[in-house]
Coordinates of C-alpha atoms in Angstrom, one line a residue:
X1 CA 8.4 0.8 10.6
X2 CA 12.2 1.0 10.1
X3 CA 12.1 -1.6 7.5
X4 CA 9.6 0.6 5.3
X5 CA 12.6 2.1 3.5
X6 CA 13.7 -1.5 2.5
X7 CA 10.2 -2.3 1.4
X8 CA 9.9 0.6 -0.8
X9 CA 6.8 2.4 1.0
X10 CA 7.4 5.7 2.8
X11 CA 4.9 8.1 4.4
X12 CA 3.9 10.8 1.7
X13 CA 4.6 8.7 -1.2
X14 CA 1.9 8.8 -3.9
X15 CA 0.7 5.5 -5.2
X16 CA -1.5 4.9 -8.5
X17 CA -4.1 2.3 -7.7
X18 CA -6.4 0.4 -10.1
X19 CA -10.0 1.2 -9.6
X20 CA -11.5 -2.4 -9.6
X21 CA -15.2 -0.8 -9.4
X22 CA -14.9 1.1 -12.5
X23 CA -16.3 -0.1 -15.9
X24 CA -13.5 1.4 -17.8
X25 CA -10.5 -0.9 -17.9
X26 CA -7.6 1.9 -17.4
X27 CA -9.1 3.9 -14.5
X28 CA -6.8 4.6 -11.6
X29 CA -6.8 6.8 -8.4
X30 CA -4.0 8.5 -6.7
X31 CA -3.4 7.5 -2.9
X32 CA -1.0 8.9 -0.5
X33 CA 0.8 6.6 2.0
X34 CA -0.1 7.6 5.5
X35 CA 1.8 4.9 7.4
X36 CA 3.6 1.7 6.5
X37 CA 5.1 -1.2 8.4
X38 CA 7.8 -3.8 7.8
X39 CA 7.0 -7.4 7.0
X40 CA 4.0 -8.9 8.7
X41 CA 4.1 -12.9 9.1
X42 CA 1.1 -15.2 9.9
X43 CA 1.1 -17.4 12.9
X44 CA 2.3 -20.2 10.6
X45 CA 5.1 -17.9 9.3
X46 CA 4.1 -19.2 5.8
X47 CA 3.2 -15.6 4.4
X48 CA 4.7 -12.2 4.7
X49 CA 3.3 -9.1 3.6
X50 CA 3.8 -5.2 4.1
X51 CA 0.8 -3.3 5.6
X52 CA 0.4 0.3 4.1
X53 CA -2.3 2.8 5.2
X54 CA -3.4 5.0 2.4
X55 CA -5.6 8.2 2.1
X56 CA -7.5 9.3 -1.0
X57 CA -9.2 12.4 -2.2
X58 CA -12.5 11.7 -3.8

């Protein structure tokens, strides 16, 4: 979790996420970052990603 500031995601941050289920092309929803982790690596160490947990209001 200490690496989250380096990754750019911090709890409380608002994100604009594309709604891929919408029939309209420019539809987005707002999510709030609840938790973020530093880089996660696969067992083969070939892929790294940052996990974020978000909450939305619908």
